[in-house]
mmCIF file with all atom_site columns, C-alpha atoms and ligand atoms in Angstrom:
data_model
loop_
_atom_site.group_PDB
_atom_site.id
_atom_site.type_symbol
_atom_site.label_atom_id
_atom_site.label_alt_id
_atom_site.label_comp_id
_atom_site.label_asym_id
_atom_site.label_entity_id
_atom_site.label_seq_id
_atom_site.pdbx_PDB_ins_code
_atom_site.Cartn_x
_atom_site.Cartn_y
_atom_site.Cartn_z
_atom_site.occupancy
_atom_site.B_iso_or_equiv
_atom_site.pdbx_formal_charge
_atom_site.auth_seq_id
_atom_site.auth_comp_id
_atom_site.auth_asym_id
_atom_site.auth_atom_id
_atom_site.pdbx_PDB_model_num
ATOM   1   C CA . UNK A 1 1   ? 0.009   -0.057 -0.109  1.00 43.00 ? 250  UNK A CA 1
ATOM   2   C CA . UNK A 1 2   ? 1.417   3.392  -0.855  1.00 46.00 ? 251  UNK A CA 1
ATOM   3   C CA . UNK A 1 3   ? 1.699   5.660  2.075   1.00 50.00 ? 252  UNK A CA 1
ATOM   4   C CA . UNK A 1 4   ? 0.217   9.131  1.885   1.00 53.00 ? 253  UNK A CA 1
ATOM   5   C CA . UNK A 1 5   ? 3.774   10.663 1.971   1.00 48.00 ? 254  UNK A CA 1
ATOM   6   C CA . UNK A 1 6   ? 4.746   8.528  -1.012  1.00 50.00 ? 255  UNK A CA 1
ATOM   7   C CA . UNK A 1 7   ? 1.770   9.300  -2.955  1.00 53.00 ? 256  UNK A CA 1
ATOM   8   C CA . UNK A 1 8   ? 2.214   12.946 -2.307  1.00 53.00 ? 257  UNK A CA 1
ATOM   9   C CA . UNK A 1 9   ? 5.815   12.782 -3.518  1.00 48.00 ? 258  UNK A CA 1
ATOM   10  C CA . UNK A 1 10  ? 4.616   10.881 -6.663  1.00 47.00 ? 259  UNK A CA 1
ATOM   11  C CA . UNK A 1 11  ? 2.074   13.658 -7.444  1.00 48.00 ? 260  UNK A CA 1
ATOM   12  C CA . UNK A 1 12  ? 4.726   16.295 -6.911  1.00 47.00 ? 261  UNK A CA 1
ATOM   13  C CA . UNK A 1 13  ? 7.074   14.434 -9.313  1.00 44.00 ? 262  UNK A CA 1
ATOM   14  C CA . UNK A 1 14  ? 4.366   14.055 -11.792 1.00 47.00 ? 263  UNK A CA 1
ATOM   15  C CA . UNK A 1 15  ? 3.882   17.926 -11.702 1.00 47.00 ? 264  UNK A CA 1
ATOM   16  C CA . UNK A 1 16  ? 7.448   18.713 -12.085 1.00 46.00 ? 265  UNK A CA 1
ATOM   17  C CA . UNK A 1 17  ? 7.910   16.358 -14.869 1.00 48.00 ? 266  UNK A CA 1
ATOM   18  C CA . UNK A 1 18  ? 4.893   17.904 -16.694 1.00 47.00 ? 267  UNK A CA 1
ATOM   19  C CA . UNK A 1 19  ? 6.411   21.395 -16.109 1.00 47.00 ? 268  UNK A CA 1
ATOM   20  C CA . UNK A 1 20  ? 9.820   20.301 -17.440 1.00 45.00 ? 269  UNK A CA 1
ATOM   21  C CA . UNK A 1 21  ? 7.955   18.830 -20.548 1.00 42.00 ? 270  UNK A CA 1
ATOM   22  C CA . UNK A 1 22  ? 6.409   22.230 -21.234 1.00 44.00 ? 271  UNK A CA 1
ATOM   23  C CA . UNK A 1 23  ? 9.679   24.015 -20.765 1.00 44.00 ? 272  UNK A CA 1
ATOM   24  C CA . UNK A 1 24  ? 11.362  21.674 -23.386 1.00 46.00 ? 273  UNK A CA 1
ATOM   25  C CA . UNK A 1 25  ? 8.601   22.214 -25.778 1.00 50.00 ? 274  UNK A CA 1
ATOM   26  C CA . UNK A 1 26  ? 9.010   26.122 -25.523 1.00 58.00 ? 275  UNK A CA 1
ATOM   27  C CA . UNK A 1 27  ? 11.985  25.794 -27.706 1.00 79.00 ? 276  UNK A CA 1
ATOM   28  C CA . UNK A 1 28  ? 13.066  23.797 -30.708 1.00 91.00 ? 277  UNK A CA 1
ATOM   29  C CA . UNK A 1 29  ? 12.666  20.160 -30.274 1.00 89.00 ? 278  UNK A CA 1
ATOM   30  C CA . UNK A 1 30  ? 15.822  17.968 -29.678 1.00 91.00 ? 279  UNK A CA 1
ATOM   31  C CA . UNK A 1 31  ? 17.176  16.146 -32.727 1.00 92.00 ? 280  UNK A CA 1
ATOM   32  C CA . UNK A 1 32  ? 16.528  12.343 -32.735 1.00 93.00 ? 281  UNK A CA 1
ATOM   33  C CA . UNK A 1 33  ? 19.410  11.490 -35.115 1.00 94.00 ? 282  UNK A CA 1
ATOM   34  C CA . UNK A 1 34  ? 22.781  13.070 -36.123 1.00 96.00 ? 283  UNK A CA 1
ATOM   35  C CA . UNK A 1 35  ? 21.159  15.297 -38.598 1.00 97.00 ? 284  UNK A CA 1
ATOM   36  C CA . UNK A 1 36  ? 17.995  15.871 -40.751 1.00 97.00 ? 285  UNK A CA 1
ATOM   37  C CA . UNK A 1 37  ? 19.030  18.137 -43.555 1.00 97.00 ? 286  UNK A CA 1
ATOM   38  C CA . UNK A 1 38  ? 15.846  19.898 -44.981 1.00 97.00 ? 287  UNK A CA 1
ATOM   39  C CA . UNK A 1 39  ? 14.659  18.636 -48.307 1.00 96.00 ? 288  UNK A CA 1
ATOM   40  C CA . UNK A 1 40  ? 13.492  21.576 -50.098 1.00 90.00 ? 289  UNK A CA 1
ATOM   41  C CA . UNK A 1 41  ? 11.601  19.631 -52.543 1.00 92.00 ? 290  UNK A CA 1
ATOM   42  C CA . UNK A 1 42  ? 9.340   17.657 -50.210 1.00 94.00 ? 291  UNK A CA 1
ATOM   43  C CA . UNK A 1 43  ? 5.692   18.583 -50.508 1.00 94.00 ? 292  UNK A CA 1
ATOM   44  C CA . UNK A 1 44  ? 4.923   17.171 -47.030 1.00 94.00 ? 293  UNK A CA 1
ATOM   45  C CA . UNK A 1 45  ? 4.113   19.633 -44.238 1.00 93.00 ? 294  UNK A CA 1
ATOM   46  C CA . UNK A 1 46  ? 5.457   18.994 -40.848 1.00 92.00 ? 295  UNK A CA 1
ATOM   47  C CA . UNK A 1 47  ? 6.638   20.903 -37.808 1.00 92.00 ? 296  UNK A CA 1
ATOM   48  C CA . UNK A 1 48  ? 10.038  21.921 -39.223 1.00 93.00 ? 297  UNK A CA 1
ATOM   49  C CA . UNK A 1 49  ? 11.067  20.360 -42.450 1.00 95.00 ? 298  UNK A CA 1
ATOM   50  C CA . UNK A 1 50  ? 11.145  16.848 -43.792 1.00 96.00 ? 299  UNK A CA 1
ATOM   51  C CA . UNK A 1 51  ? 14.693  15.150 -44.069 1.00 96.00 ? 300  UNK A CA 1
ATOM   52  C CA . UNK A 1 52  ? 16.723  14.411 -47.120 1.00 96.00 ? 301  UNK A CA 1
ATOM   53  C CA . UNK A 1 53  ? 18.071  10.963 -47.568 1.00 96.00 ? 302  UNK A CA 1
ATOM   54  C CA . UNK A 1 54  ? 21.231  11.147 -45.497 1.00 97.00 ? 303  UNK A CA 1
ATOM   55  C CA . UNK A 1 55  ? 23.036  9.266  -48.296 1.00 97.00 ? 304  UNK A CA 1
ATOM   56  C CA . UNK A 1 56  ? 22.773  12.323 -50.633 1.00 97.00 ? 305  UNK A CA 1
ATOM   57  C CA . UNK A 1 57  ? 23.590  15.049 -47.937 1.00 98.00 ? 306  UNK A CA 1
ATOM   58  C CA . UNK A 1 58  ? 26.835  16.872 -48.803 1.00 98.00 ? 307  UNK A CA 1
ATOM   59  C CA . UNK A 1 59  ? 29.128  19.314 -47.071 1.00 98.00 ? 308  UNK A CA 1
ATOM   60  C CA . UNK A 1 60  ? 27.325  22.099 -48.781 1.00 98.00 ? 309  UNK A CA 1
ATOM   61  C CA . UNK A 1 61  ? 24.109  21.314 -46.875 1.00 98.00 ? 310  UNK A CA 1
ATOM   62  C CA . UNK A 1 62  ? 25.877  22.685 -43.726 1.00 98.00 ? 311  UNK A CA 1
ATOM   63  C CA . UNK A 1 63  ? 27.524  25.590 -45.350 1.00 98.00 ? 312  UNK A CA 1
ATOM   64  C CA . UNK A 1 64  ? 26.908  29.172 -46.449 1.00 98.00 ? 313  UNK A CA 1
ATOM   65  C CA . UNK A 1 65  ? 29.250  32.067 -47.457 1.00 98.00 ? 314  UNK A CA 1
ATOM   66  C CA . UNK A 1 66  ? 29.042  35.836 -47.799 1.00 98.00 ? 315  UNK A CA 1
ATOM   67  C CA . UNK A 1 67  ? 28.424  36.956 -44.379 1.00 98.00 ? 316  UNK A CA 1
ATOM   68  C CA . UNK A 1 68  ? 31.518  39.324 -44.798 1.00 98.00 ? 317  UNK A CA 1
ATOM   69  C CA . UNK A 1 69  ? 29.219  41.340 -47.017 1.00 98.00 ? 318  UNK A CA 1
ATOM   70  C CA . UNK A 1 70  ? 27.354  44.158 -45.290 1.00 98.00 ? 319  UNK A CA 1
ATOM   71  C CA . UNK A 1 71  ? 23.545  44.532 -45.780 1.00 98.00 ? 320  UNK A CA 1
ATOM   72  C CA . UNK A 1 72  ? 22.508  47.652 -47.448 1.00 98.00 ? 321  UNK A CA 1
ATOM   73  C CA . UNK A 1 73  ? 21.233  50.030 -44.674 1.00 98.00 ? 322  UNK A CA 1
ATOM   74  C CA . UNK A 1 74  ? 19.967  52.784 -47.114 1.00 97.00 ? 323  UNK A CA 1
ATOM   75  C CA . UNK A 1 75  ? 17.042  50.872 -48.401 1.00 96.00 ? 324  UNK A CA 1
ATOM   76  C CA . UNK A 1 76  ? 14.610  51.404 -45.482 1.00 96.00 ? 325  UNK A CA 1
ATOM   77  C CA . UNK A 1 77  ? 13.769  54.274 -43.012 1.00 96.00 ? 326  UNK A CA 1
ATOM   78  C CA . UNK A 1 78  ? 15.181  52.721 -39.943 1.00 98.00 ? 327  UNK A CA 1
ATOM   79  C CA . UNK A 1 79  ? 18.879  52.354 -41.098 1.00 98.00 ? 328  UNK A CA 1
ATOM   80  C CA . UNK A 1 80  ? 19.759  48.739 -40.435 1.00 98.00 ? 329  UNK A CA 1
ATOM   81  C CA . UNK A 1 81  ? 19.736  45.593 -42.442 1.00 98.00 ? 330  UNK A CA 1
ATOM   82  C CA . UNK A 1 82  ? 19.441  41.941 -40.870 1.00 98.00 ? 331  UNK A CA 1
ATOM   83  C CA . UNK A 1 83  ? 21.100  39.269 -43.003 1.00 98.00 ? 332  UNK A CA 1
ATOM   84  C CA . UNK A 1 84  ? 19.484  35.990 -41.773 1.00 98.00 ? 333  UNK A CA 1
ATOM   85  C CA . UNK A 1 85  ? 21.386  32.647 -41.804 1.00 98.00 ? 334  UNK A CA 1
ATOM   86  C CA . UNK A 1 86  ? 18.476  30.337 -40.607 1.00 98.00 ? 335  UNK A CA 1
ATOM   87  C CA . UNK A 1 87  ? 17.281  26.871 -42.115 1.00 97.00 ? 336  UNK A CA 1
ATOM   88  C CA . UNK A 1 88  ? 16.205  28.619 -45.190 1.00 97.00 ? 337  UNK A CA 1
ATOM   89  C CA . UNK A 1 89  ? 19.688  29.448 -46.039 1.00 98.00 ? 338  UNK A CA 1
ATOM   90  C CA . UNK A 1 90  ? 21.477  26.289 -44.504 1.00 98.00 ? 339  UNK A CA 1
ATOM   91  C CA . UNK A 1 91  ? 19.236  23.184 -44.933 1.00 98.00 ? 340  UNK A CA 1
ATOM   92  C CA . UNK A 1 92  ? 21.517  21.360 -42.369 1.00 98.00 ? 341  UNK A CA 1
ATOM   93  C CA . UNK A 1 93  ? 20.266  23.455 -39.585 1.00 98.00 ? 342  UNK A CA 1
ATOM   94  C CA . UNK A 1 94  ? 16.871  21.654 -39.819 1.00 97.00 ? 343  UNK A CA 1
ATOM   95  C CA . UNK A 1 95  ? 16.195  20.190 -36.146 1.00 97.00 ? 344  UNK A CA 1
ATOM   96  C CA . UNK A 1 96  ? 19.340  21.587 -34.623 1.00 97.00 ? 345  UNK A CA 1
ATOM   97  C CA . UNK A 1 97  ? 17.687  24.612 -32.781 1.00 97.00 ? 346  UNK A CA 1
ATOM   98  C CA . UNK A 1 98  ? 20.190  27.247 -33.925 1.00 98.00 ? 347  UNK A CA 1
ATOM   99  C CA . UNK A 1 99  ? 20.709  29.913 -36.446 1.00 98.00 ? 348  UNK A CA 1
ATOM   100 C CA . UNK A 1 100 ? 22.450  33.381 -36.695 1.00 98.00 ? 349  UNK A CA 1
ATOM   101 C CA . UNK A 1 101 ? 22.012  36.939 -38.169 1.00 98.00 ? 350  UNK A CA 1
ATOM   102 C CA . UNK A 1 102 ? 24.512  39.735 -39.279 1.00 98.00 ? 351  UNK A CA 1
ATOM   103 C CA . UNK A 1 103 ? 23.006  43.020 -38.599 1.00 98.00 ? 352  UNK A CA 1
ATOM   104 C CA . UNK A 1 104 ? 24.407  46.218 -40.096 1.00 98.00 ? 353  UNK A CA 1
ATOM   105 C CA . UNK A 1 105 ? 23.537  49.686 -38.725 1.00 98.00 ? 354  UNK A CA 1
ATOM   106 C CA . UNK A 1 106 ? 23.942  53.070 -40.460 1.00 98.00 ? 355  UNK A CA 1
ATOM   107 C CA . UNK A 1 107 ? 25.056  55.941 -37.995 1.00 98.00 ? 356  UNK A CA 1
ATOM   108 C CA . UNK A 1 108 ? 22.111  56.228 -35.587 1.00 98.00 ? 357  UNK A CA 1
ATOM   109 C CA . UNK A 1 109 ? 20.367  53.327 -37.336 1.00 98.00 ? 358  UNK A CA 1
ATOM   110 C CA . UNK A 1 110 ? 17.958  51.100 -35.281 1.00 98.00 ? 359  UNK A CA 1
ATOM   111 C CA . UNK A 1 111 ? 16.763  47.587 -35.176 1.00 98.00 ? 360  UNK A CA 1
ATOM   112 C CA . UNK A 1 112 ? 13.208  48.408 -34.198 1.00 98.00 ? 361  UNK A CA 1
ATOM   113 C CA . UNK A 1 113 ? 11.622  46.915 -31.144 1.00 98.00 ? 362  UNK A CA 1
ATOM   114 C CA . UNK A 1 114 ? 10.783  43.403 -32.125 1.00 98.00 ? 363  UNK A CA 1
ATOM   115 C CA . UNK A 1 115 ? 10.491  39.927 -30.550 1.00 98.00 ? 364  UNK A CA 1
ATOM   116 C CA . UNK A 1 116 ? 11.396  36.245 -31.546 1.00 98.00 ? 365  UNK A CA 1
ATOM   117 C CA . UNK A 1 117 ? 8.559   34.010 -30.786 1.00 97.00 ? 366  UNK A CA 1
ATOM   118 C CA . UNK A 1 118 ? 10.936  30.853 -30.671 1.00 97.00 ? 367  UNK A CA 1
ATOM   119 C CA . UNK A 1 119 ? 14.287  31.919 -29.526 1.00 98.00 ? 368  UNK A CA 1
ATOM   120 C CA . UNK A 1 120 ? 16.709  33.647 -27.147 1.00 98.00 ? 369  UNK A CA 1
ATOM   121 C CA . UNK A 1 121 ? 19.331  35.809 -28.781 1.00 98.00 ? 370  UNK A CA 1
ATOM   122 C CA . UNK A 1 122 ? 22.974  36.168 -27.824 1.00 98.00 ? 371  UNK A CA 1
ATOM   123 C CA . UNK A 1 123 ? 24.598  39.257 -29.674 1.00 98.00 ? 372  UNK A CA 1
ATOM   124 C CA . UNK A 1 124 ? 28.302  40.122 -30.055 1.00 98.00 ? 373  UNK A CA 1
ATOM   125 C CA . UNK A 1 125 ? 29.531  43.539 -31.146 1.00 98.00 ? 374  UNK A CA 1
ATOM   126 C CA . UNK A 1 126 ? 31.832  43.251 -33.974 1.00 98.00 ? 375  UNK A CA 1
ATOM   127 C CA . UNK A 1 127 ? 32.081  46.835 -34.754 1.00 98.00 ? 376  UNK A CA 1
ATOM   128 C CA . UNK A 1 128 ? 30.741  50.119 -33.341 1.00 98.00 ? 377  UNK A CA 1
ATOM   129 C CA . UNK A 1 129 ? 28.842  51.328 -30.297 1.00 98.00 ? 378  UNK A CA 1
ATOM   130 C CA . UNK A 1 130 ? 25.202  50.367 -29.668 1.00 98.00 ? 379  UNK A CA 1
ATOM   131 C CA . UNK A 1 131 ? 22.398  50.987 -27.140 1.00 98.00 ? 380  UNK A CA 1
ATOM   132 C CA . UNK A 1 132 ? 20.476  47.806 -26.594 1.00 98.00 ? 381  UNK A CA 1
ATOM   133 C CA . UNK A 1 133 ? 17.636  46.780 -24.356 1.00 98.00 ? 382  UNK A CA 1
ATOM   134 C CA . UNK A 1 134 ? 14.817  44.566 -23.683 1.00 98.00 ? 383  UNK A CA 1
ATOM   135 C CA . UNK A 1 135 ? 11.616  45.047 -21.558 1.00 98.00 ? 384  UNK A CA 1
ATOM   136 C CA . UNK A 1 136 ? 10.208  42.355 -19.159 1.00 98.00 ? 385  UNK A CA 1
ATOM   137 C CA . UNK A 1 137 ? 6.624   41.064 -19.286 1.00 97.00 ? 386  UNK A CA 1
ATOM   138 C CA . UNK A 1 138 ? 3.664   42.904 -17.853 1.00 97.00 ? 387  UNK A CA 1
ATOM   139 C CA . UNK A 1 139 ? 4.243   42.247 -14.028 1.00 95.00 ? 388  UNK A CA 1
ATOM   140 C CA . UNK A 1 140 ? 6.624   44.976 -14.171 1.00 97.00 ? 389  UNK A CA 1
ATOM   141 C CA . UNK A 1 141 ? 7.600   46.098 -17.895 1.00 98.00 ? 390  UNK A CA 1
ATOM   142 C CA . UNK A 1 142 ? 11.058  46.590 -16.608 1.00 98.00 ? 391  UNK A CA 1
ATOM   143 C CA . UNK A 1 143 ? 13.420  48.138 -19.184 1.00 98.00 ? 392  UNK A CA 1
ATOM   144 C CA . UNK A 1 144 ? 17.000  46.572 -19.037 1.00 98.00 ? 393  UNK A CA 1
ATOM   145 C CA . UNK A 1 145 ? 19.307  48.547 -21.197 1.00 98.00 ? 394  UNK A CA 1
ATOM   146 C CA . UNK A 1 146 ? 23.121  48.781 -21.835 1.00 98.00 ? 395  UNK A CA 1
ATOM   147 C CA . UNK A 1 147 ? 25.539  50.431 -24.130 1.00 98.00 ? 396  UNK A CA 1
ATOM   148 C CA . UNK A 1 148 ? 27.859  48.044 -25.808 1.00 98.00 ? 397  UNK A CA 1
ATOM   149 C CA . UNK A 1 149 ? 31.262  48.416 -27.442 1.00 98.00 ? 398  UNK A CA 1
ATOM   150 C CA . UNK A 1 150 ? 33.175  46.096 -29.838 1.00 98.00 ? 399  UNK A CA 1
ATOM   151 C CA . UNK A 1 151 ? 33.624  42.736 -28.289 1.00 98.00 ? 400  UNK A CA 1
ATOM   152 C CA . UNK A 1 152 ? 30.879  43.116 -25.748 1.00 98.00 ? 401  UNK A CA 1
ATOM   153 C CA . UNK A 1 153 ? 28.069  40.231 -25.608 1.00 98.00 ? 402  UNK A CA 1
ATOM   154 C CA . UNK A 1 154 ? 24.481  40.675 -24.604 1.00 98.00 ? 403  UNK A CA 1
ATOM   155 C CA . UNK A 1 155 ? 21.627  38.392 -24.140 1.00 98.00 ? 404  UNK A CA 1
ATOM   156 C CA . UNK A 1 156 ? 17.746  39.010 -24.999 1.00 98.00 ? 405  UNK A CA 1
ATOM   157 C CA . UNK A 1 157 ? 15.737  36.283 -23.505 1.00 98.00 ? 406  UNK A CA 1
ATOM   158 C CA . UNK A 1 158 ? 13.090  34.321 -25.538 1.00 98.00 ? 407  UNK A CA 1
ATOM   159 C CA . UNK A 1 159 ? 9.975   36.007 -26.399 1.00 97.00 ? 408  UNK A CA 1
ATOM   160 C CA . UNK A 1 160 ? 10.879  39.646 -24.855 1.00 98.00 ? 409  UNK A CA 1
ATOM   161 C CA . UNK A 1 161 ? 10.696  42.659 -26.857 1.00 98.00 ? 410  UNK A CA 1
ATOM   162 C CA . UNK A 1 162 ? 14.110  44.117 -27.548 1.00 98.00 ? 411  UNK A CA 1
ATOM   163 C CA . UNK A 1 163 ? 15.927  46.734 -29.904 1.00 98.00 ? 412  UNK A CA 1
ATOM   164 C CA . UNK A 1 164 ? 19.344  47.950 -30.974 1.00 98.00 ? 413  UNK A CA 1
ATOM   165 C CA . UNK A 1 165 ? 20.577  51.485 -31.814 1.00 98.00 ? 414  UNK A CA 1
ATOM   166 C CA . UNK A 1 166 ? 23.787  52.410 -33.360 1.00 98.00 ? 415  UNK A CA 1
ATOM   167 C CA . UNK A 1 167 ? 24.970  55.459 -31.222 1.00 98.00 ? 416  UNK A CA 1
ATOM   168 C CA . UNK A 1 168 ? 28.302  55.828 -32.922 1.00 94.00 ? 417  UNK A CA 1
ATOM   169 C CA . UNK A 1 169 ? 29.097  58.224 -35.760 1.00 95.00 ? 418  UNK A CA 1
ATOM   170 C CA . UNK A 1 170 ? 30.206  55.171 -37.983 1.00 97.00 ? 419  UNK A CA 1
ATOM   171 C CA . UNK A 1 171 ? 28.665  52.075 -39.182 1.00 98.00 ? 420  UNK A CA 1
ATOM   172 C CA . UNK A 1 172 ? 28.306  49.339 -36.767 1.00 98.00 ? 421  UNK A CA 1
ATOM   173 C CA . UNK A 1 173 ? 28.078  45.437 -37.151 1.00 98.00 ? 422  UNK A CA 1
ATOM   174 C CA . UNK A 1 174 ? 26.857  42.771 -34.988 1.00 98.00 ? 423  UNK A CA 1
ATOM   175 C CA . UNK A 1 175 ? 26.657  39.017 -35.127 1.00 98.00 ? 424  UNK A CA 1
ATOM   176 C CA . UNK A 1 176 ? 23.863  37.347 -33.170 1.00 98.00 ? 425  UNK A CA 1
ATOM   177 C CA . UNK A 1 177 ? 22.950  33.578 -32.517 1.00 98.00 ? 426  UNK A CA 1
ATOM   178 C CA . UNK A 1 178 ? 19.392  32.529 -31.896 1.00 98.00 ? 427  UNK A CA 1
ATOM   179 C CA . UNK A 1 179 ? 18.262  29.410 -30.379 1.00 98.00 ? 428  UNK A CA 1
ATOM   180 C CA . UNK A 1 180 ? 15.965  28.221 -33.140 1.00 98.00 ? 429  UNK A CA 1
ATOM   181 C CA . UNK A 1 181 ? 16.500  26.924 -36.714 1.00 98.00 ? 430  UNK A CA 1
ATOM   182 C CA . UNK A 1 182 ? 13.731  29.515 -37.548 1.00 97.00 ? 431  UNK A CA 1
ATOM   183 C CA . UNK A 1 183 ? 13.275  32.122 -34.744 1.00 98.00 ? 432  UNK A CA 1
ATOM   184 C CA . UNK A 1 184 ? 10.697  34.266 -36.413 1.00 97.00 ? 433  UNK A CA 1
ATOM   185 C CA . UNK A 1 185 ? 10.393  38.063 -35.932 1.00 98.00 ? 434  UNK A CA 1
ATOM   186 C CA . UNK A 1 186 ? 7.464   40.170 -34.835 1.00 98.00 ? 435  UNK A CA 1
ATOM   187 C CA . UNK A 1 187 ? 8.323   43.810 -35.457 1.00 98.00 ? 436  UNK A CA 1
ATOM   188 C CA . UNK A 1 188 ? 5.899   45.561 -33.085 1.00 98.00 ? 437  UNK A CA 1
ATOM   189 C CA . UNK A 1 189 ? 5.088   48.653 -34.884 1.00 97.00 ? 438  UNK A CA 1
ATOM   190 C CA . UNK A 1 190 ? 4.573   46.629 -38.207 1.00 97.00 ? 439  UNK A CA 1
ATOM   191 C CA . UNK A 1 191 ? 2.556   43.923 -36.584 1.00 98.00 ? 440  UNK A CA 1
ATOM   192 C CA . UNK A 1 192 ? 0.344   46.434 -34.601 1.00 98.00 ? 441  UNK A CA 1
ATOM   193 C CA . UNK A 1 193 ? -0.104  49.149 -37.141 1.00 98.00 ? 442  UNK A CA 1
ATOM   194 C CA . UNK A 1 194 ? 0.604   47.256 -40.405 1.00 98.00 ? 443  UNK A CA 1
ATOM   195 C CA . UNK A 1 195 ? -1.580  44.306 -39.761 1.00 98.00 ? 444  UNK A CA 1
ATOM   196 C CA . UNK A 1 196 ? -3.297  43.177 -42.941 1.00 97.00 ? 445  UNK A CA 1
ATOM   197 C CA . UNK A 1 197 ? -6.189  43.547 -42.960 1.00 98.00 ? 446  UNK A CA 1
ATOM   198 C CA . UNK A 1 198 ? -6.095  46.612 -40.491 1.00 97.00 ? 447  UNK A CA 1
ATOM   199 C CA . UNK A 1 199 ? -6.905  46.034 -36.636 1.00 98.00 ? 448  UNK A CA 1
ATOM   200 C CA . UNK A 1 200 ? -9.872  48.288 -36.146 1.00 98.00 ? 449  UNK A CA 1
ATOM   201 C CA . UNK A 1 201 ? -8.660  51.923 -35.390 1.00 97.00 ? 450  UNK A CA 1
ATOM   202 C CA . UNK A 1 202 ? -11.200 51.885 -32.430 1.00 97.00 ? 451  UNK A CA 1
ATOM   203 C CA . UNK A 1 203 ? -9.035  49.015 -30.924 1.00 98.00 ? 452  UNK A CA 1
ATOM   204 C CA . UNK A 1 204 ? -5.815  50.645 -31.266 1.00 98.00 ? 453  UNK A CA 1
ATOM   205 C CA . UNK A 1 205 ? -7.150  54.021 -30.181 1.00 98.00 ? 454  UNK A CA 1
ATOM   206 C CA . UNK A 1 206 ? -8.153  52.619 -26.825 1.00 98.00 ? 455  UNK A CA 1
ATOM   207 C CA . UNK A 1 207 ? -5.213  50.386 -26.607 1.00 98.00 ? 456  UNK A CA 1
ATOM   208 C CA . UNK A 1 208 ? -2.598  53.100 -27.107 1.00 97.00 ? 457  UNK A CA 1
ATOM   209 C CA . UNK A 1 209 ? -4.806  55.795 -25.699 1.00 98.00 ? 458  UNK A CA 1
ATOM   210 C CA . UNK A 1 210 ? -4.645  57.821 -28.812 1.00 97.00 ? 459  UNK A CA 1
ATOM   211 C CA . UNK A 1 211 ? -7.302  59.559 -30.980 1.00 97.00 ? 460  UNK A CA 1
ATOM   212 C CA . UNK A 1 212 ? -8.560  57.725 -34.060 1.00 97.00 ? 461  UNK A CA 1
ATOM   213 C CA . UNK A 1 213 ? -6.781  60.109 -36.635 1.00 97.00 ? 462  UNK A CA 1
ATOM   214 C CA . UNK A 1 214 ? -3.440  59.536 -34.942 1.00 98.00 ? 463  UNK A CA 1
ATOM   215 C CA . UNK A 1 215 ? -3.897  55.871 -35.282 1.00 98.00 ? 464  UNK A CA 1
ATOM   216 C CA . UNK A 1 216 ? -4.981  56.111 -38.860 1.00 97.00 ? 465  UNK A CA 1
ATOM   217 C CA . UNK A 1 217 ? -1.958  58.163 -39.532 1.00 97.00 ? 466  UNK A CA 1
ATOM   218 C CA . UNK A 1 218 ? 0.083   55.441 -38.080 1.00 97.00 ? 467  UNK A CA 1
ATOM   219 C CA . UNK A 1 219 ? -1.690  52.761 -39.995 1.00 98.00 ? 468  UNK A CA 1
ATOM   220 C CA . UNK A 1 220 ? -0.936  54.648 -43.204 1.00 97.00 ? 469  UNK A CA 1
ATOM   221 C CA . UNK A 1 221 ? 2.859   54.530 -42.269 1.00 95.00 ? 470  UNK A CA 1
ATOM   222 C CA . UNK A 1 222 ? 2.972   50.721 -42.086 1.00 94.00 ? 471  UNK A CA 1
HETATM 223 C C1 . LIG B 2 .   ? 19.271  44.500 -47.140 1.00 78.70 ? 1754 LIG B C1 1
HETATM 224 O O1 . LIG B 2 .   ? 20.433  44.554 -48.028 1.00 78.70 ? 1754 LIG B O1 1
HETATM 225 C C2 . LIG B 2 .   ? 20.150  43.708 -49.082 1.00 78.70 ? 1754 LIG B C2 1
HETATM 226 C C3 . LIG B 2 .   ? 21.564  43.801 -49.911 1.00 78.70 ? 1754 LIG B C3 1
HETATM 227 O O2 . LIG B 2 .   ? 22.633  43.845 -49.274 1.00 78.70 ? 1754 LIG B O2 1
HETATM 228 C C4 . LIG B 2 .   ? 18.948  44.506 -50.071 1.00 78.70 ? 1754 LIG B C4 1
HETATM 229 O O3 . LIG B 2 .   ? 18.906  43.541 -51.219 1.00 78.70 ? 1754 LIG B O3 1
HETATM 230 C C5 . LIG B 2 .   ? 17.821  44.432 -49.150 1.00 78.70 ? 1754 LIG B C5 1
HETATM 231 O O4 . LIG B 2 .   ? 16.691  45.187 -49.783 1.00 78.70 ? 1754 LIG B O4 1
HETATM 232 C C6 . LIG B 2 .   ? 17.965  45.029 -47.740 1.00 78.70 ? 1754 LIG B C6 1
HETATM 233 N N1 . LIG B 2 .   ? 16.979  44.938 -46.948 1.00 78.70 ? 1754 LIG B N1 1
HETATM 234 C C7 . LIG B 2 .   ? 16.372  45.899 -46.302 1.00 78.70 ? 1754 LIG B C7 1
HETATM 235 C C8 . LIG B 2 .   ? 15.099  45.572 -45.615 1.00 78.70 ? 1754 LIG B C8 1
HETATM 236 O O5 . LIG B 2 .   ? 16.663  47.133 -46.296 1.00 78.70 ? 1754 LIG B O5 1
#
């Protein structure tokens, strides 16, 4: 017969293991084999991408080049350009839970407030000086911010809204690694004011405590 102490212990273990399970599912799944190179030609839709036959996998499935080339920061109003190296560029990243970006900044350029629904980000400054920050969730909305110089490293926790700004007089370059093969990006201004079709101006006016005309002006810009 199980004592009440033992049954309580079992119950607590069950709760903990369930919670651990949720934590593990919050990020990319663990691989179940050495690799699962994405098969770009497969019509099958799965969570992630279907594996290519390992026999036809080559070194080039794990390779890309050109990250020495700066993104063009003059093509948009924010003055930055993100070059993405995710599973779409390196098929071998499929199931490995990792990817990276190069971000170029014009002087005073920003990477606008955004969030990655599936990844934590760790950023290294290669060149320049940046102001970076993130905001914690609604219990506090605490703004954690810091100025970074060459060689400095900063972490943006999974899901939290964050940004970077080049505060130097020259171009800046960073490399950031992300804990997903496909982190996703939600740029806050674009998602809220540029939703297609529009989120009703009534809703946004109340949410942002603005008048409807201001909301419509913002919507016209995104
Ligand atoms: C980023 O730079 C590339 C070329 O370097 C350019 O083709 C692309 O339009 C730029 N993207 C943005 C969003 O400015």
